[in-house]
Each structure stands twice: as C-alpha cells, then as structure tokens.
CSV table of C-alpha atoms and ligand atoms in Angstrom, one decimal:
chain,number,residue,atom,x,y,z
W,346,UNK,CA,16.7,16.3,35.1
W,347,UNK,CA,14.5,17.6,31.1
W,348,UNK,CA,17.7,19.2,30.7
W,349,UNK,CA,19.2,16.0,30.0
W,350,UNK,CA,16.7,14.7,28.3
W,351,UNK,CA,16.7,17.3,25.7
W,352,UNK,CA,19.9,16.6,24.9
W,353,UNK,CA,19.5,13.1,25.1
W,354,UNK,CA,17.0,13.2,22.5
W,355,UNK,CA,19.3,14.9,19.6
W,356,UNK,CA,22.2,12.6,19.8
W,357,UNK,CA,23.1,10.3,17.2
W,358,UNK,CA,24.6,7.3,18.0
W,359,UNK,CA,28.4,7.4,17.2
W,360,UNK,CA,28.8,4.2,15.9
W,361,UNK,CA,30.0,3.5,13.0
W,362,UNK,CA,32.1,4.7,10.2
W,363,UNK,CA,30.1,5.5,7.5
W,364,UNK,CA,30.3,2.3,4.7
W,365,UNK,CA,28.6,2.0,1.5
W,366,UNK,CA,26.0,-0.1,2.1
W,367,UNK,CA,25.5,-2.0,5.8
W,368,UNK,CA,23.9,-5.2,4.9
W,369,UNK,CA,27.0,-6.5,2.7
W,370,UNK,CA,27.5,-9.3,4.3
W,371,UNK,CA,23.9,-10.7,4.7
W,372,UNK,CA,23.1,-12.6,1.9
W,373,UNK,CA,19.5,-13.4,0.2
W,374,UNK,CA,17.2,-14.9,2.4
W,375,UNK,CA,16.1,-18.1,0.9
W,376,UNK,CA,12.1,-20.4,1.2
W,377,UNK,CA,14.3,-23.3,3.0
W,378,UNK,CA,11.3,-25.0,4.3
W,379,UNK,CA,9.3,-25.6,7.9
W,380,UNK,CA,11.7,-27.8,9.0
W,381,UNK,CA,15.1,-25.7,8.7
W,382,UNK,CA,15.2,-23.1,12.3
W,383,UNK,CA,17.9,-20.9,10.5
W,384,UNK,CA,16.9,-17.7,11.3
W,385,UNK,CA,17.7,-16.1,8.4
W,386,UNK,CA,15.5,-18.1,5.9
W,387,UNK,CA,12.0,-18.6,5.1
W,388,UNK,CA,9.8,-21.3,6.9
W,389,UNK,CA,6.4,-20.3,5.0
W,390,UNK,CA,7.4,-18.0,2.4
W,391,UNK,CA,8.2,-19.5,-1.0
W,392,UNK,CA,7.9,-16.4,-3.7
W,393,UNK,CA,7.2,-18.1,-6.6
W,394,UNK,CA,4.9,-21.1,-5.3
W,395,UNK,CA,1.9,-20.9,-7.0
W,396,UNK,CA,-1.5,-21.5,-4.9
W,397,UNK,CA,-4.9,-20.5,-5.7
W,398,UNK,CA,-4.1,-19.2,-9.4
W,399,UNK,CA,-1.2,-16.9,-8.4
W,400,UNK,CA,2.3,-16.9,-6.4
W,401,UNK,CA,2.2,-16.2,-3.2
W,402,UNK,CA,4.2,-12.4,-4.3
W,403,UNK,CA,1.3,-11.9,-5.6
W,404,UNK,CA,-0.5,-13.1,-3.8
W,405,UNK,CA,1.0,-10.9,-0.6
W,406,UNK,CA,2.5,-7.8,-2.3
W,407,UNK,CA,4.1,-7.1,0.5
W,408,UNK,CA,6.3,-3.3,1.1
W,409,UNK,CA,9.2,-2.8,3.8
W,410,UNK,CA,8.5,1.0,5.2
W,411,UNK,CA,11.4,3.8,5.0
W,412,UNK,CA,10.6,5.2,7.7
W,413,UNK,CA,11.4,2.2,10.8
W,414,UNK,CA,13.7,1.0,9.2
W,415,UNK,CA,16.0,3.2,7.7
W,416,UNK,CA,15.2,6.7,9.8
W,417,UNK,CA,14.2,5.5,13.6
W,418,UNK,CA,17.8,5.4,15.4
W,419,UNK,CA,16.4,3.9,17.6
W,420,UNK,CA,15.3,7.0,19.7
W,421,UNK,CA,12.0,7.0,22.3
W,422,UNK,CA,11.6,9.8,25.0
W,423,UNK,CA,13.9,8.8,27.1
W,424,UNK,CA,17.3,7.9,25.3
W,425,UNK,CA,19.2,8.8,22.6
W,426,UNK,CA,19.9,6.3,19.2
W,427,UNK,CA,21.2,2.9,19.6
W,428,UNK,CA,20.9,1.1,16.0
W,429,UNK,CA,24.0,1.4,13.5
W,430,UNK,CA,22.0,3.7,11.4
W,431,UNK,CA,25.4,5.9,10.0
W,432,UNK,CA,23.4,8.1,7.5
W,433,UNK,CA,21.1,10.2,9.9
W,434,UNK,CA,24.8,11.5,11.7
W,435,UNK,CA,24.0,14.1,8.6
W,436,UNK,CA,20.1,14.5,8.0
W,437,UNK,CA,20.9,17.4,6.2
W,438,UNK,CA,23.3,15.5,3.7
W,439,UNK,CA,22.4,14.7,-0.3
W,440,UNK,CA,25.8,12.4,-0.5
W,441,UNK,CA,23.8,10.3,3.0
W,442,UNK,CA,20.5,10.3,1.8
W,443,UNK,CA,22.4,8.5,-1.2
W,444,UNK,CA,24.4,6.5,0.8
W,445,UNK,CA,20.8,5.7,3.0
W,446,UNK,CA,18.6,4.7,-0.7
W,447,UNK,CA,22.2,2.4,-1.5
W,448,UNK,CA,21.8,0.2,2.0
W,449,UNK,CA,17.8,0.0,2.3
W,450,UNK,CA,18.1,-1.0,-2.0
W,451,UNK,CA,20.9,-3.2,-0.3
W,452,UNK,CA,17.2,-4.7,2.2
W,453,UNK,CA,14.9,-5.1,-0.2
W,454,UNK,CA,17.1,-6.7,-2.5
W,455,UNK,CA,18.1,-10.0,-0.2
W,456,UNK,CA,14.8,-9.8,1.2
W,457,UNK,CA,13.3,-10.6,-2.2
W,458,UNK,CA,10.4,-7.1,-1.2
W,459,UNK,CA,8.6,-6.4,-4.5
W,460,UNK,CA,7.2,-3.0,-3.3
W,461,UNK,CA,8.7,0.2,-0.6
W,462,UNK,CA,6.7,2.9,0.8
W,463,UNK,CA,8.2,6.2,2.5
W,464,UNK,CA,7.4,10.1,2.9
W,465,UNK,CA,9.5,12.6,1.8
W,466,UNK,CA,11.1,13.6,4.1
W,467,UNK,CA,12.1,10.0,4.6
W,468,UNK,CA,14.3,10.0,0.9
W,469,UNK,CA,15.3,13.4,0.4
W,470,UNK,CA,18.1,15.3,2.6
W,471,UNK,CA,16.4,16.6,5.4
W,472,UNK,CA,15.5,20.6,5.4
W,473,UNK,CA,13.4,23.0,8.1
W,474,UNK,CA,11.8,24.7,4.4
W,475,UNK,CA,9.0,22.6,2.5
W,476,UNK,CA,10.8,25.0,-0.4
W,477,UNK,CA,14.7,23.3,0.6
W,478,UNK,CA,12.8,20.1,0.8
W,479,UNK,CA,10.8,20.2,-2.4
W,480,UNK,CA,14.2,21.1,-3.9
W,481,UNK,CA,15.8,18.2,-2.4
W,482,UNK,CA,13.2,15.6,-3.1
W,483,UNK,CA,13.2,16.7,-7.0
W,484,UNK,CA,16.6,15.9,-6.3
W,485,UNK,CA,17.2,12.7,-5.5
W,486,UNK,CA,13.6,10.9,-7.4
W,487,UNK,CA,16.3,10.5,-10.4
W,488,UNK,CA,18.9,8.5,-8.2
W,489,UNK,CA,15.5,6.6,-6.8
W,490,UNK,CA,13.9,5.7,-9.8
W,491,UNK,CA,17.3,4.1,-11.2
W,492,UNK,CA,17.3,1.8,-7.6
W,493,UNK,CA,13.7,1.4,-8.4
W,494,UNK,CA,14.3,-0.2,-12.3
W,495,UNK,CA,17.8,-2.0,-11.0
W,496,UNK,CA,16.4,-3.9,-9.0
W,497,UNK,CA,13.2,-4.4,-10.0
W,498,UNK,CA,11.7,-3.1,-7.0
W,499,UNK,CA,8.2,-1.6,-7.2
W,500,UNK,CA,7.0,2.0,-4.9
W,501,UNK,CA,3.6,0.5,-2.7
W,502,UNK,CA,3.2,4.0,-1.8
W,503,UNK,CA,4.5,7.3,-0.9
W,504,UNK,CA,3.2,9.7,1.2
W,505,UNK,CA,4.3,13.1,2.6
W,506,UNK,CA,4.7,14.0,6.6
W,507,UNK,CA,2.4,16.5,7.1
W,508,UNK,CA,3.4,15.9,11.2
W,509,UNK,CA,7.1,16.2,12.7
W,510,UNK,CA,7.4,19.9,11.7
W,511,UNK,CA,6.1,22.2,14.6
W,512,UNK,CA,4.2,24.4,11.5
W,513,UNK,CA,2.2,21.8,12.2
W,514,UNK,CA,1.3,21.5,15.3
W,515,UNK,CA,-2.0,22.2,15.0
W,516,UNK,CA,-2.9,20.2,12.3
W,517,UNK,CA,-1.4,20.8,8.7
W,518,UNK,CA,-5.2,21.2,6.4
W,519,UNK,CA,-7.3,21.6,9.4
W,520,UNK,CA,-4.7,24.1,11.0
W,521,UNK,CA,-6.2,27.9,11.7
W,522,UNK,CA,-3.6,29.9,9.7
W,523,UNK,CA,-4.2,29.0,6.0
W,524,UNK,CA,-0.2,29.5,5.8
W,525,UNK,CA,0.1,26.2,7.1
W,526,UNK,CA,-2.6,24.5,4.9
W,527,UNK,CA,-0.8,26.3,1.3
W,528,UNK,CA,2.7,24.1,2.9
W,529,UNK,CA,0.9,20.8,3.6
W,530,UNK,CA,-0.6,21.7,0.0
W,531,UNK,CA,3.0,22.0,-1.5
W,532,UNK,CA,4.0,19.3,0.1
W,533,UNK,CA,1.4,16.9,-1.1
W,534,UNK,CA,1.8,18.3,-4.5
W,535,UNK,CA,5.2,17.8,-4.9
W,536,UNK,CA,5.0,14.4,-3.0
W,537,UNK,CA,2.1,12.8,-5.7
W,538,UNK,CA,4.0,14.1,-8.6
W,539,UNK,CA,7.0,12.2,-7.3
W,540,UNK,CA,4.7,8.7,-7.4
W,541,UNK,CA,3.5,9.4,-10.2
W,542,UNK,CA,7.2,9.3,-11.8
W,543,UNK,CA,8.2,6.1,-9.7
W,544,UNK,CA,4.7,4.7,-10.9
W,545,UNK,CA,3.6,4.3,-7.7
W,546,UNK,CA,0.6,1.9,-6.7
W,547,UNK,CA,-1.4,4.9,-4.1
W,548,UNK,CA,-0.7,7.5,-2.4
W,549,UNK,CA,-1.5,7.7,0.7
W,550,UNK,CA,-2.7,10.9,3.0
W,551,UNK,CA,-2.7,9.7,6.7
W,552,UNK,CA,-3.7,12.6,8.7
W,553,UNK,CA,-1.5,12.9,11.6
W,554,UNK,CA,-1.7,16.0,13.3
W,555,UNK,CA,-5.5,16.2,12.0
W,556,UNK,CA,-7.5,16.5,15.1
W,557,UNK,CA,-7.6,18.9,18.4
W,558,UNK,CA,-6.3,18.5,21.8
W,559,UNK,CA,-8.9,20.6,22.8
W,560,UNK,CA,-12.4,21.8,22.1
W,561,UNK,CA,-11.6,25.1,23.8
W,562,UNK,CA,-9.9,26.0,20.4
W,563,UNK,CA,-10.8,24.4,18.1
W,564,UNK,CA,-14.0,24.7,15.6
W,565,UNK,CA,-14.7,21.2,14.9
W,566,UNK,CA,-16.9,21.8,11.8
W,567,UNK,CA,-14.6,24.6,9.8
W,568,UNK,CA,-11.5,22.2,10.3
W,569,UNK,CA,-13.6,19.4,8.4
W,570,UNK,CA,-14.8,21.8,5.9
W,571,UNK,CA,-10.7,22.1,6.0
W,572,UNK,CA,-10.1,18.9,5.4
W,573,UNK,CA,-12.4,18.0,2.6
W,574,UNK,CA,-11.7,21.1,0.1
W,575,UNK,CA,-8.0,19.6,0.7
W,576,UNK,CA,-8.6,15.8,-0.4
W,577,UNK,CA,-10.8,18.0,-3.0
W,578,UNK,CA,-7.4,19.7,-4.5
W,579,UNK,CA,-5.6,16.6,-4.2
W,580,UNK,CA,-8.5,14.7,-6.4
W,581,UNK,CA,-8.2,17.5,-9.1
W,582,UNK,CA,-4.4,17.6,-9.2
W,583,UNK,CA,-4.4,13.9,-9.2
W,584,UNK,CA,-6.4,13.9,-12.4
W,585,UNK,CA,-4.6,16.9,-14.3
W,586,UNK,CA,-0.8,15.0,-14.1
W,587,UNK,CA,-2.5,11.6,-15.0
W,588,UNK,CA,-1.8,9.2,-11.8
W,589,UNK,CA,-4.1,6.5,-12.1
W,590,UNK,CA,-3.4,5.4,-8.7
W,591,UNK,CA,-5.1,5.3,-5.6
W,592,UNK,CA,-5.5,8.1,-2.8
W,593,UNK,CA,-6.2,6.4,0.5
W,594,UNK,CA,-6.3,7.6,4.1
W,595,UNK,CA,-5.2,5.7,6.7
W,596,UNK,CA,-7.7,5.9,10.2
W,597,UNK,CA,-6.5,6.4,13.3
W,598,UNK,CA,-8.7,7.2,16.7
W,599,UNK,CA,-5.6,9.1,18.3
W,600,UNK,CA,-2.3,9.6,19.1
W,601,UNK,CA,-0.2,12.1,18.1
W,602,UNK,CA,-4.2,14.3,18.8
W,603,UNK,CA,-6.3,13.2,21.6
W,604,UNK,CA,-9.1,12.6,18.7
W,605,UNK,CA,-8.0,12.4,15.0
W,606,UNK,CA,-10.4,13.1,12.4
W,607,UNK,CA,-10.1,10.1,10.8
W,608,UNK,CA,-10.9,8.0,13.9
W,609,UNK,CA,-11.8,4.5,13.0
W,610,UNK,CA,-13.4,3.1,8.6
W,611,UNK,CA,-16.8,3.8,10.1
W,612,UNK,CA,-16.3,7.1,10.9
W,613,UNK,CA,-13.9,7.7,8.0
W,614,UNK,CA,-16.6,6.5,5.9
W,615,UNK,CA,-18.9,9.1,7.0
W,616,UNK,CA,-16.8,11.9,6.4
W,617,UNK,CA,-16.2,10.8,2.7
W,618,UNK,CA,-19.9,10.3,2.1
W,619,UNK,CA,-20.9,14.0,4.0
W,620,UNK,CA,-18.2,15.3,1.3
W,621,UNK,CA,-18.8,13.3,-1.6
W,622,UNK,CA,-15.3,12.0,-2.0
W,623,UNK,CA,-16.0,8.7,-2.2
W,624,UNK,CA,-15.9,7.7,-4.8
W,625,UNK,CA,-12.2,8.7,-5.6
W,626,UNK,CA,-11.1,7.8,-1.8
W,627,UNK,CA,-10.1,4.8,-0.3
W,628,UNK,CA,-8.5,3.1,3.1
W,629,UNK,CA,-5.6,2.2,3.8
W,630,UNK,CA,-5.8,0.1,7.7
W,631,UNK,CA,-3.2,-0.4,9.8
W,632,UNK,CA,-3.6,-3.5,12.2
W,633,UNK,CA,-2.3,-1.9,14.8
W,634,UNK,CA,-4.5,1.6,14.4
W,635,UNK,CA,-7.8,-0.5,14.7
W,636,UNK,CA,-6.7,-1.9,18.0
W,637,UNK,CA,-6.1,1.3,19.4
W,638,UNK,CA,-9.6,2.4,18.8
W,639,UNK,CA,-11.3,-0.7,20.7
W,640,UNK,CA,-11.3,-2.9,17.4
W,641,UNK,CA,-9.6,-5.7,16.4
W,642,UNK,CA,-8.2,-5.3,12.9
W,643,UNK,CA,-10.6,-7.7,11.8
W,644,UNK,CA,-13.5,-6.0,11.7
W,645,UNK,CA,-11.6,-2.5,10.5
W,646,UNK,CA,-10.8,-5.3,7.2
W,647,UNK,CA,-14.7,-6.9,7.2
W,648,UNK,CA,-16.1,-3.5,7.7
W,649,UNK,CA,-13.9,-1.9,4.9
W,650,UNK,CA,-15.4,-4.2,2.4
W,651,UNK,CA,-19.0,-4.1,3.6
W,652,UNK,CA,-18.7,-0.4,2.7
W,653,UNK,CA,-16.7,-0.4,-1.0
W,654,UNK,CA,-13.7,1.1,0.6
W,655,UNK,CA,-11.0,-1.5,1.0
W,656,UNK,CA,-7.5,0.0,0.0
W,657,UNK,CA,-4.2,-1.6,1.7
W,658,UNK,CA,-2.6,-2.6,5.2
W,659,UNK,CA,-0.2,-1.5,7.2
W,660,UNK,CA,0.7,-4.7,9.3
W,661,UNK,CA,2.5,-5.0,12.5
W,662,UNK,CA,0.4,-4.9,15.5
W,663,UNK,CA,0.1,-3.3,19.3
W,664,UNK,CA,1.2,-4.0,22.5
W,665,UNK,CA,-2.4,-5.8,24.3
W,666,UNK,CA,-1.5,-4.3,27.7
W,667,UNK,CA,-0.2,-0.8,26.4
W,668,UNK,CA,-2.6,1.4,24.5
W,669,UNK,CA,-0.2,2.8,22.3
W,670,UNK,CA,0.9,2.6,18.9
W,671,UNK,CA,3.8,0.3,19.4
W,672,UNK,CA,4.1,-1.0,16.3
W,673,UNK,CA,5.2,-4.4,16.6
W,674,UNK,CA,6.5,-7.2,13.8
W,675,UNK,CA,2.7,-9.3,13.0
W,676,UNK,CA,2.8,-12.3,15.3
W,677,UNK,CA,-0.4,-14.2,14.9
W,678,UNK,CA,-1.0,-16.5,12.1
W,679,UNK,CA,-4.8,-16.7,13.5
W,680,UNK,CA,-5.5,-13.7,13.0
W,681,UNK,CA,-3.9,-13.0,10.1
W,682,UNK,CA,-5.8,-16.0,8.5
W,683,UNK,CA,-9.4,-14.5,8.7
W,684,UNK,CA,-8.6,-12.0,7.4
W,685,UNK,CA,-6.4,-13.3,4.2
W,686,UNK,CA,-9.7,-15.4,4.0
W,687,UNK,CA,-11.7,-12.1,3.3
W,688,UNK,CA,-9.4,-10.9,1.6
W,689,UNK,CA,-9.6,-13.7,-0.9
W,690,UNK,CA,-13.4,-13.4,-0.8
W,691,UNK,CA,-13.3,-10.5,-2.6
W,692,UNK,CA,-11.0,-11.2,-4.5
W,693,UNK,CA,-7.2,-10.3,-3.4
W,694,UNK,CA,-5.3,-7.6,-3.0
W,695,UNK,CA,-6.2,-5.0,-6.6
W,696,UNK,CA,-3.6,-1.7,-6.0
W,697,UNK,CA,-3.1,-2.8,-2.3
W,698,UNK,CA,-0.6,-5.0,-0.7
W,699,UNK,CA,1.2,-5.5,2.4
W,700,UNK,CA,3.5,-3.2,4.2
W,701,UNK,CA,4.7,-3.3,7.0
W,702,UNK,CA,5.1,-0.9,9.1
W,703,UNK,CA,6.7,-1.8,11.7
W,704,UNK,CA,9.5,-0.8,13.3
W,705,UNK,CA,12.2,-2.6,15.7
W,706,UNK,CA,12.3,-3.0,19.4
W,707,UNK,CA,14.9,-0.1,21.1
W,708,UNK,CA,17.0,-2.8,22.1
W,709,UNK,CA,17.3,-5.3,18.6
W,710,UNK,CA,20.4,-3.4,18.0
W,711,UNK,CA,22.0,-6.1,15.7
W,712,UNK,CA,22.0,-6.0,11.9
W,713,UNK,CA,20.1,-9.2,11.4
W,714,UNK,CA,17.3,-8.2,14.1
W,715,UNK,CA,15.8,-6.2,11.1
W,716,UNK,CA,15.6,-9.3,8.4
W,717,UNK,CA,13.9,-11.2,11.1
W,718,UNK,CA,11.2,-9.3,11.6
W,719,UNK,CA,10.8,-8.7,8.4
W,720,UNK,CA,10.7,-12.7,8.2
W,721,UNK,CA,9.0,-13.9,10.8
W,722,UNK,CA,6.3,-11.0,9.7
W,723,UNK,CA,5.9,-12.3,6.2
W,724,UNK,CA,6.2,-16.3,7.3
W,725,UNK,CA,3.4,-14.9,9.0
W,726,UNK,CA,1.6,-14.2,6.3
W,727,UNK,CA,2.7,-16.6,4.5
W,728,UNK,CA,1.2,-19.1,6.3
W,729,UNK,CA,-1.9,-17.5,7.1
W,730,UNK,CA,-2.3,-17.3,3.0
W,731,UNK,CA,-2.4,-21.2,2.9
W,732,UNK,CA,-4.2,-21.3,5.7
W,733,UNK,CA,-6.6,-19.5,4.6
W,734,UNK,CA,-7.0,-21.3,1.1
W,735,UNK,CA,-7.1,-24.6,2.7
W,736,UNK,CA,-10.1,-22.7,4.5
W,737,UNK,CA,-11.8,-21.6,1.6
W,738,UNK,CA,-11.2,-24.7,-0.3
W,739,UNK,CA,-13.0,-26.7,2.8
W,740,UNK,CA,-15.8,-24.9,2.7
W,741,UNK,CA,-16.6,-25.2,5.8
W,742,UNK,CA,-16.9,-21.8,7.7
W,743,UNK,CA,-18.6,-20.0,4.4
W,744,UNK,CA,-21.2,-22.2,4.4
W,745,UNK,CA,-22.3,-22.2,7.2
W,746,UNK,CA,-22.7,-19.1,7.3
W,747,UNK,CA,-24.6,-19.3,4.1
W,748,UNK,CA,-26.9,-21.9,5.4
W,749,UNK,CA,-27.3,-19.5,8.3
W,750,UNK,CA,-28.7,-16.8,6.1
W,751,UNK,CA,-30.4,-18.6,3.2
W,752,UNK,CA,-33.9,-17.7,4.9
W,753,UNK,CA,-33.3,-13.8,3.2
W,754,UNK,CA,-32.6,-15.2,-0.2
W,755,UNK,CA,-36.5,-16.5,0.5
W,756,UNK,CA,-40.1,-16.1,-0.6
W,757,UNK,CA,-40.9,-13.5,1.6
W,758,UNK,CA,-38.2,-12.3,3.4
W,759,UNK,CA,-36.4,-11.5,-0.1
W,760,UNK,CA,-39.3,-9.1,-1.3
W,761,UNK,CA,-38.3,-6.9,2.0
W,762,UNK,CA,-35.2,-6.6,1.5
W,763,UNK,CA,-36.1,-5.6,-2.1
W,764,UNK,CA,-38.5,-2.7,-0.8
W,765,UNK,CA,-41.1,-4.6,-1.9
W,766,UNK,CA,-43.2,-4.8,1.2
W,767,UNK,CA,-44.5,-2.8,4.3
W,768,UNK,CA,-44.6,-2.9,7.6
W,769,UNK,CA,-47.9,-3.6,8.1
W,770,UNK,CA,-47.8,-6.4,5.6
W,771,UNK,CA,-45.6,-7.7,7.8
W,772,UNK,CA,-47.2,-7.5,10.3
W,773,UNK,CA,-49.9,-9.6,9.2
W,774,UNK,CA,-47.7,-12.9,8.8
W,775,UNK,CA,-46.3,-12.7,11.9
W,776,UNK,CA,-44.7,-17.2,13.5
W,777,UNK,CA,-42.0,-17.8,17.0
W,778,UNK,CA,-39.6,-17.9,14.9
W,779,UNK,CA,-37.5,-21.4,16.0
W,780,UNK,CA,-34.1,-21.0,19.0
W,781,UNK,CA,-30.7,-22.3,16.7
W,782,UNK,CA,-27.3,-22.3,17.8
W,783,UNK,CA,-24.8,-19.1,16.1
W,784,UNK,CA,-22.2,-22.1,16.3
W,785,UNK,CA,-19.5,-20.2,17.4
W,786,UNK,CA,-17.8,-23.3,19.9
W,787,UNK,CA,-18.0,-25.6,17.3
W,788,UNK,CA,-16.5,-22.9,14.9
W,789,UNK,CA,-13.8,-22.1,16.2
W,790,UNK,CA,-12.6,-25.9,16.8
W,791,UNK,CA,-12.5,-26.1,13.0
W,792,UNK,CA,-10.6,-23.1,13.3
W,793,UNK,CA,-8.1,-24.4,15.2
W,794,UNK,CA,-7.6,-27.3,13.3
W,795,UNK,CA,-6.6,-24.8,10.4
W,796,UNK,CA,-4.3,-22.7,11.4
K,1974,XUL,C1,1.1,6.9,12.1
K,1974,XUL,C2,1.3,5.4,11.0
K,1974,XUL,C3,2.0,6.3,9.6
K,1974,XUL,C4,1.2,6.5,8.4
K,1974,XUL,C5,1.7,6.8,7.1
K,1974,XUL,O1,1.4,5.9,13.1
K,1974,XUL,O2,0.8,5.2,10.7
K,1974,XUL,O3,3.3,5.9,9.5
K,1974,XUL,O4,1.7,4.2,7.7
K,1974,XUL,O5,2.4,8.9,7.7
K,1975,CO,CO1,1.2,3.1,9.0
C-alpha cells in the first residue's frame, strides 16, 4: 500500500500534447454587470470605475500567484496530478519554464490582473542544487521582465521557497546546521535581487520550516536568535542594492511544523520588537492562516493596523470543518466588507494588495475553472469594496464607535491617557458608571442591510 501511494505522488498526468498557451481559447474577461449570469464575466468588478477617489483596480491591487495556479498539478497526499499543466511533465526544462511563462501571462492578461507573485522555484527550471537553481533563475529573469513590460503587469512580491527541498526539513534560517542557513541566505539574496530587477512592490518571507516539531531536539531561543540574524542580513542587503519595496513576514500558526515561530500577528510583533526589526518589516496577512490560529481574519487585519505592521494580504479561505490550510477561493462578502473597511479607514494599500494565495479543488479539471475561481474571488472583493465605502459614507458604525469612546477625549479621562494623573488622584474621584448597551444586534442588523 505504502509503495503504491509513493509511486502515485510522483506521476504527472500524461494528458496533453504541449501547446504554446493553454488559455488560447478564452476571451478577455469583461465586466457585464450584476444581472448577467455568464460564468466568464465579472458581475461586480469594473476595473476602471472610480469610487471613493480611485479606480477599483487601484483600490484592490490584486495579484495571481504562480504556485497554486501554474505549479500545482492537482496532486494530493493520496493521488496523482489531475490538472492540465503540461509544462509540469518536465520541471527541469528551461523550455517548459518558458511555456509556463507564456500561459501564465496570457492568464494574467485575460483576467486583467495588475500584479502577480512567485517563488524562485515556481518560475525557474527546477534544480536539486541551490547553485544551479540560481543559474536557472538568472536565465529566465530577462524573459519575465520582457513579459511584464509587454503585458504591463507588475510584481506584487517575490519570495524564495525555503521549505520544499529536504535540506530545509529542520528549518532554513533556524536550522541547527549553519550550512543550511547559508543556502537559505544565498537563495534569498538571489531572489531579492531578481525582485529588485523586476521592480517588485514587496518581498515576502514566509518561514515555512521556521518552527519545530518537538522541543526534545530543539533549542528554541537559539533558533529565534538565528532567525533574527537572518532577517537583519536581508535588511542590510536590501539597503545595499537599493531595493525600495517593503519586506514582509507572513504569519502562520502550524503546518508544516507543529509550531511555527511566526504564529500570528501578535507573536510576530513581539519578535520584531525584541530584535529591533520593527522599522523594516511589516506583515503579509493570510485569511486561512488567521483562522488556523483560531482567530478571525478581521481580527488579524485590525491587530496589524493597531500595531502599525500592516503590509499586504494573501486572500483565500479555509474550511470550518477541518483545521488545515485548504487555500480555497474567498467567498464571504460580509467578512470581506469588514476587512476592506479597516483598509480604507487606514488610507488603503500602500505597497500591498490582495494576492490570491488560493487554489482550485482537485476535481476542478476544466481550464475555465481557474478563471472562474479568480473571477468569483475578485467579485467578492469588489462587492465588499462597494459595501465598505457605503458604510464609511453613511458613518453609522464609525459614529457609534466614536460616541462609545468619546469620554476618553474629555476632561479627566484624557489626562489619564496622557499620563498626567496618578492612581491616588484617580481614586479620589470615583462614581458608579451608567450601564450601557453594546448594541451588537443593532450593528449586525445594519451590516446585514449593507452587504
Ligand atoms: C503557505 C503560504 C505560502 C506563502 C508564500 O501556507 O501561504 O504560499 O504565501 O511562501
Ligand atoms: Co500565503
């Protein structure tokens, strides 16, 4: 049984004769309005429509990710690839990497994506050695630059994959072996330089293997020191090469390790502050990672703004019935309305955007499905944007909140906050407070009517 399964995992589907572009037959996706029920059209996302001072495109700044859409064959732990991704039949071939590039950019263009994101290993021909991977990355980077220019598509962020290769099984920066740390540093240096060449808006560090499975074999404090040193080296190199993009860490509580060091927003903030990295690193917050940590996506966004570490978003969703990272396309417009309200009230994205870190289900084998998944997710963002703007303009919720806290800006209370009154002085002037309703049902009723 075990043998049969491991054999399955390696097989790619032998489906198709290699064609230049698997999306040839798809027409560019248009906005057709809410009444239209064609699957290959937007109902809500009208890219050039200006609302609240900006086009929808500029508000949402969405990106398509390379790894789920073009590098995943539809394999899972029990079954082989099921999706039509012909270039995956030979991951070591530069020609196949170019064919993948051709199809990927055709997808971005037809969808109207302003941005994309990728790991080094997603775009370059695969190699088992870190030196050859660097050569392959260098070899393809000019072709990527050319495609970006031709199709006017930007790079929201680049990143290095420091988690798939077995050398990283016990951590990349946090590995007990410094040789592994050095390989990771080499990979990040190369990918940071390519991201700079491609004028990326951000550079993401997801600490895939930075964590542990058991403290029986792990020196937690030593590993945190190594991780912080690694990040300091990245900051220094970023400054040296003049990369102006934003460095981002991506919190996730577990999977692949039992405990990931970048557990959630609050944990990462504490880590950044301890090692004095808070001026140089912000966060890329993923919806499914928040829910895996037992927190709501909205909480993580609000917390990031509260601590001034908000950077960008990986948009997707999990499944409430299982606890892992299912990376499904987002489909909750009410949750997204609240998230967009936080973003708008804090001045919108700066370098960040919504990266679709989302993948199809294994049974979604039609070429159309990849478009439909993204269109559905983009429409949810657009619908939420419209709702959030309406809520901000009507000012019902913000006004309620303002009134709820307004006494803190008055008289004695404002002096308490400013640190001008001692505990003894406070104690001299006490009266029983009025008991007031938090009005949750009223606010929920309002939200339901708005979204
Ligand atoms: C893994 C994950 C990654 C990062 C980039 O859960 O989210 O795809 O976004 O390495
Ligand atoms: Co992610």
